[in-house]
């Protein structure tokens, strides 16, 4: 089921980033983010401090990558690795994009640090968590970035609502998705009504979610994932449960999804 009635909230975090903002204004941001995460696990983000030019550049680099020859793109298939490579090495086909993509990754890492700071302040008081409770996740952290491209559905197919990505939840701590203005397809699952809520693209701005393709246009997006410090032992913030190594959790989720050799992937690559 799809619904238009439960709109995904838009949260402006500029007051939290402003050193001159009042305590009340900063707390309003914390409350808005906490509520959005509690209800949806998802929200549109504005006032984040990253310029429109920088966001546009990231999307253009994405398009440039998918315009490369097929053999160059296949050098970075997820089925060839579990998300890591030798430090300083990138396949030859994407060297042209390396500088811009690294800059995008640095900007997103700075943003996710602010998001974690907001989330830390919104945790239940009875958990007695420090405002720096998430800082250890950012030490030697795993920060994969995915370039995504979904082709339009061929006109000969009867059902135009094909899945670009079926419903799923992400593995790590925080996911940030940059969508190209003018596109649609991203939907978030809303448990209270057992329905899917479309996420419109708002310029300047992990729940269960999915992506629908369409007949009209290509869909490009850039996804940034904070997996955290893979060597960190973590457990529930309310002190329940047992400790789990972050890297073991991510590795297990990847193996469950793609298999040891990537054979569980339904499609090897978006071209």
Short mmCIF file of C-alpha atoms in Angstrom, two decimals:
data_model
loop_
_atom_site.label_atom_id
_atom_site.label_comp_id
_atom_site.label_asym_id
_atom_site.label_seq_id
_atom_site.Cartn_x
_atom_site.Cartn_y
_atom_site.Cartn_z
CA UNK A 1 0.00 0.00 0.00
CA UNK A 2 1.12 3.54 -0.74
CA UNK A 3 -0.08 6.62 1.11
CA UNK A 4 0.28 10.35 0.70
CA UNK A 5 -1.23 11.22 4.08
CA UNK A 6 1.82 10.69 6.31
CA UNK A 7 4.39 13.12 4.97
CA UNK A 8 8.04 12.58 5.76
CA UNK A 9 9.09 15.54 7.97
CA UNK A 10 11.61 18.17 6.93
CA UNK A 11 14.04 19.26 9.66
CA UNK A 12 16.20 22.40 9.56
CA UNK A 13 19.30 21.87 11.72
CA UNK A 14 20.89 25.28 11.09
CA UNK A 15 20.17 26.48 14.63
CA UNK A 16 22.09 23.54 16.10
CA UNK A 17 25.11 24.44 13.96
CA UNK A 18 24.94 28.15 14.82
CA UNK A 19 27.19 28.95 17.83
CA UNK A 20 25.09 32.07 18.47
CA UNK A 21 21.76 30.24 18.55
CA UNK A 22 19.83 30.07 21.80
CA UNK A 23 19.65 26.93 23.91
CA UNK A 24 15.94 26.77 23.14
CA UNK A 25 16.53 26.91 19.37
CA UNK A 26 19.13 24.14 19.55
CA UNK A 27 16.83 22.02 21.69
CA UNK A 28 14.03 22.48 19.16
CA UNK A 29 16.31 20.89 16.55
CA UNK A 30 17.12 17.99 18.87
CA UNK A 31 13.43 17.39 19.53
CA UNK A 32 12.49 17.56 15.85
CA UNK A 33 15.21 15.10 14.81
CA UNK A 34 14.41 12.73 17.68
CA UNK A 35 10.70 12.72 16.84
CA UNK A 36 11.36 12.12 13.14
CA UNK A 37 13.68 9.21 13.93
CA UNK A 38 11.25 7.72 16.44
CA UNK A 39 8.24 7.86 14.11
CA UNK A 40 9.80 7.30 10.68
CA UNK A 41 13.52 6.63 11.09
CA UNK A 42 13.86 9.04 8.16
CA UNK A 43 13.62 12.78 7.46
CA UNK A 44 14.44 15.42 4.88
CA UNK A 45 17.40 17.48 6.03
CA UNK A 46 17.93 21.19 5.33
CA UNK A 47 20.12 23.85 6.89
CA UNK A 48 23.03 21.40 6.91
CA UNK A 49 25.66 23.85 5.69
CA UNK A 50 26.62 22.08 2.44
CA UNK A 51 26.19 24.35 -0.58
CA UNK A 52 23.91 23.55 -3.51
CA UNK A 53 26.96 23.76 -5.77
CA UNK A 54 28.71 21.00 -3.80
CA UNK A 55 25.62 18.77 -3.90
CA UNK A 56 25.21 19.36 -7.63
CA UNK A 57 28.87 18.47 -8.19
CA UNK A 58 28.41 15.14 -6.39
CA UNK A 59 25.45 14.24 -8.62
CA UNK A 60 27.37 15.24 -11.75
CA UNK A 61 30.29 13.03 -10.71
CA UNK A 62 27.79 10.21 -10.32
CA UNK A 63 26.54 10.72 -13.89
CA UNK A 64 30.13 10.87 -15.16
CA UNK A 65 30.90 7.58 -13.47
CA UNK A 66 27.96 5.76 -15.04
CA UNK A 67 28.94 7.17 -18.44
CA UNK A 68 32.25 5.25 -18.21
CA UNK A 69 32.79 2.08 -20.26
CA UNK A 70 31.21 -1.04 -18.80
CA UNK A 71 34.55 -2.67 -17.97
CA UNK A 72 35.61 0.34 -15.89
CA UNK A 73 32.43 0.27 -13.82
CA UNK A 74 32.76 -3.46 -13.21
CA UNK A 75 36.08 -2.82 -11.48
CA UNK A 76 34.12 -1.62 -8.45
CA UNK A 77 31.29 -4.15 -8.28
CA UNK A 78 30.27 -4.79 -4.67
CA UNK A 79 30.41 -8.52 -5.40
CA UNK A 80 34.20 -8.20 -5.80
CA UNK A 81 34.74 -7.11 -2.21
CA UNK A 82 33.01 -6.52 1.10
CA UNK A 83 33.54 -2.80 0.98
CA UNK A 84 37.24 -2.21 1.53
CA UNK A 85 40.36 -1.85 -0.64
CA UNK A 86 44.01 -1.00 -0.16
CA UNK A 87 44.49 2.50 1.25
CA UNK A 88 45.09 5.01 -1.52
CA UNK A 89 44.07 2.64 -4.31
CA UNK A 90 41.12 3.10 -6.62
CA UNK A 91 40.47 1.25 -9.89
CA UNK A 92 41.91 3.14 -12.91
CA UNK A 93 38.50 3.83 -14.43
CA UNK A 94 37.44 6.15 -11.60
CA UNK A 95 40.69 8.04 -11.02
CA UNK A 96 39.22 11.07 -12.81
CA UNK A 97 36.50 11.29 -10.18
CA UNK A 98 38.66 10.55 -7.15
CA UNK A 99 39.30 14.12 -5.95
CA UNK A 100 35.68 15.22 -6.17
CA UNK A 101 34.36 12.06 -4.56
CA UNK A 102 36.82 12.31 -1.67
CA UNK A 103 35.71 15.89 -1.05
CA UNK A 104 32.07 14.79 -1.07
CA UNK A 105 32.89 12.05 1.43
CA UNK A 106 34.63 14.53 3.76
CA UNK A 107 31.64 16.87 3.64
CA UNK A 108 29.25 14.04 4.43
CA UNK A 109 31.42 12.83 7.30
CA UNK A 110 31.34 16.31 8.83
CA UNK A 111 27.56 16.33 8.44
CA UNK A 112 27.09 12.92 10.02
CA UNK A 113 29.18 14.04 13.02
CA UNK A 114 26.66 16.83 13.57
CA UNK A 115 23.75 14.42 13.18
CA UNK A 116 25.24 12.08 15.79
CA UNK A 117 25.72 15.02 18.17
CA UNK A 118 22.03 15.89 17.75
CA UNK A 119 20.95 12.29 18.25
CA UNK A 120 23.08 11.96 21.39
CA UNK A 121 21.33 14.92 22.99
CA UNK A 122 17.93 13.44 22.17
CA UNK A 123 18.43 10.09 23.91
CA UNK A 124 16.19 9.25 26.89
CA UNK A 125 17.50 10.83 30.08
CA UNK A 126 17.14 7.57 32.02
CA UNK A 127 19.83 6.01 29.83
CA UNK A 128 22.32 8.50 31.30
CA UNK A 129 24.28 8.77 28.05
CA UNK A 130 27.02 11.34 27.61
CA UNK A 131 26.68 13.94 24.80
CA UNK A 132 29.81 12.29 23.36
CA UNK A 133 28.39 8.76 23.50
CA UNK A 134 28.75 8.29 19.73
CA UNK A 135 32.25 9.73 19.40
CA UNK A 136 33.92 6.32 19.56
CA UNK A 137 32.03 5.31 16.41
CA UNK A 138 33.90 8.01 14.51
CA UNK A 139 37.38 6.76 15.38
CA UNK A 140 38.90 5.03 12.31
CA UNK A 141 35.38 4.82 10.99
CA UNK A 142 34.07 2.96 7.95
CA UNK A 143 32.38 5.47 5.62
CA UNK A 144 31.39 3.83 2.31
CA UNK A 145 29.73 5.95 -0.36
CA UNK A 146 27.58 4.38 -3.08
CA UNK A 147 26.88 5.93 -6.49
CA UNK A 148 23.44 4.80 -7.66
CA UNK A 149 21.74 4.80 -11.07
CA UNK A 150 18.33 3.40 -11.96
CA UNK A 151 17.32 3.23 -15.61
CA UNK A 152 13.74 4.04 -16.69
CA UNK A 153 11.42 1.04 -17.07
CA UNK A 154 11.26 -0.13 -20.71
CA UNK A 155 7.97 0.92 -22.31
CA UNK A 156 7.12 -2.65 -23.36
CA UNK A 157 6.75 -3.74 -19.73
CA UNK A 158 3.14 -3.72 -18.59
CA UNK A 159 3.91 -2.78 -14.99
CA UNK A 160 5.72 0.58 -14.84
CA UNK A 161 6.23 0.29 -11.06
CA UNK A 162 9.29 -1.93 -11.08
CA UNK A 163 11.64 -2.06 -8.10
CA UNK A 164 15.03 -0.41 -8.50
CA UNK A 165 15.72 -1.63 -4.96
CA UNK A 166 13.28 -3.77 -2.98
CA UNK A 167 12.36 -3.00 0.62
CA UNK A 168 15.32 -3.19 2.99
CA UNK A 169 16.97 -1.56 6.00
CA UNK A 170 20.57 -0.34 5.99
CA UNK A 171 23.28 -1.98 8.09
CA UNK A 172 25.13 0.91 9.70
CA UNK A 173 24.51 3.81 12.05
CA UNK A 174 23.45 6.70 9.81
CA UNK A 175 22.58 6.84 6.11
CA UNK A 176 22.50 10.05 4.06
CA UNK A 177 20.95 10.04 0.59
CA UNK A 178 21.40 12.82 -1.95
CA UNK A 179 18.67 12.71 -4.60
CA UNK A 180 18.62 14.52 -7.91
CA UNK A 181 15.91 17.24 -8.06
CA UNK A 182 13.03 16.33 -10.34
CA UNK A 183 13.21 12.59 -9.68
CA UNK A 184 10.97 10.34 -7.63
CA UNK A 185 10.93 6.74 -6.50
CA UNK A 186 12.23 6.66 -2.92
CA UNK A 187 9.62 5.43 -0.44
CA UNK A 188 9.76 4.78 3.33
CA UNK A 189 7.73 2.15 5.14
CA UNK A 190 5.35 3.52 7.78
CA UNK A 191 4.39 0.71 10.23
CA UNK A 192 1.34 2.35 11.90
CA UNK A 193 -0.58 2.25 8.62
CA UNK A 194 1.34 -0.61 6.96
CA UNK A 195 1.97 1.67 3.99
CA UNK A 196 4.75 3.22 1.92
CA UNK A 197 5.28 6.99 2.05
CA UNK A 198 6.90 8.71 -0.96
CA UNK A 199 9.92 10.88 -0.15
CA UNK A 200 9.89 13.96 -2.42
CA UNK A 201 13.17 15.55 -3.43
CA UNK A 202 13.59 18.84 -1.59
CA UNK A 203 16.42 21.02 -2.80
CA UNK A 204 18.86 21.89 0.00
CA UNK A 205 17.98 19.18 2.16
CA UNK A 206 17.32 3.57 8.81
CA UNK A 207 13.98 3.04 8.14
CA UNK A 208 12.73 0.30 5.85
CA UNK A 209 12.75 1.84 2.39
CA UNK A 210 12.67 0.99 -1.31
CA UNK A 211 13.12 2.59 -4.74
CA UNK A 212 10.62 2.41 -7.58
CA UNK A 213 11.68 3.04 -11.15
CA UNK A 214 9.59 4.89 -13.74
CA UNK A 215 9.22 5.27 -17.50
CA UNK A 216 10.12 8.94 -17.75
CA UNK A 217 13.73 9.43 -16.68
CA UNK A 218 16.90 8.03 -15.20
CA UNK A 219 17.29 8.26 -11.44
CA UNK A 220 20.69 9.23 -10.00
CA UNK A 221 21.48 9.43 -6.29
CA UNK A 222 24.47 9.30 -3.95
CA UNK A 223 24.24 7.31 -0.72
CA UNK A 224 26.63 7.79 2.19
CA UNK A 225 26.76 5.26 5.03
CA UNK A 226 28.37 5.63 8.43
CA UNK A 227 29.12 2.08 9.50
CA UNK A 228 31.23 3.19 12.44
CA UNK A 229 34.47 1.96 13.97
CA UNK A 230 34.60 -1.66 12.83
CA UNK A 231 36.83 -2.64 15.78
CA UNK A 232 34.47 -1.17 18.37
CA UNK A 233 32.54 -3.43 20.75
CA UNK A 234 29.04 -2.00 21.10
CA UNK A 235 25.78 -2.85 22.82
CA UNK A 236 22.38 -1.26 23.37
CA UNK A 237 22.54 2.21 24.89
CA UNK A 238 20.06 1.17 27.58
CA UNK A 239 22.74 -1.35 28.68
CA UNK A 240 20.66 -4.37 27.72
CA UNK A 241 21.83 -7.27 25.61
CA UNK A 242 25.36 -8.40 24.82
CA UNK A 243 28.32 -6.72 23.19
CA UNK A 244 28.76 -7.02 19.42
CA UNK A 245 31.77 -6.06 17.36
CA UNK A 246 30.65 -3.45 14.82
CA UNK A 247 32.71 -5.07 12.05
CA UNK A 248 31.20 -8.49 12.75
CA UNK A 249 27.69 -7.01 12.49
CA UNK A 250 28.39 -5.27 9.16
CA UNK A 251 30.18 -8.33 7.76
CA UNK A 252 27.31 -10.61 8.76
CA UNK A 253 24.72 -8.33 7.15
CA UNK A 254 26.72 -8.17 3.90
CA UNK A 255 27.15 -11.94 3.74
CA UNK A 256 23.43 -12.43 4.36
CA UNK A 257 22.61 -9.96 1.58
CA UNK A 258 25.13 -10.74 -1.17
CA UNK A 259 26.59 -14.11 -0.16
CA UNK A 260 30.26 -15.02 0.14
CA UNK A 261 30.87 -14.38 -3.57
CA UNK A 262 28.13 -11.87 -4.31
CA UNK A 263 25.93 -14.49 -5.99
CA UNK A 264 22.88 -13.40 -4.03
CA UNK A 265 22.80 -10.06 -5.81
CA UNK A 266 19.82 -9.98 -8.13
CA UNK A 267 21.70 -7.75 -10.53
CA UNK A 268 25.46 -7.31 -10.63
CA UNK A 269 25.44 -3.65 -11.60
CA UNK A 270 23.31 -0.70 -12.64
CA UNK A 271 24.63 0.45 -15.98
#
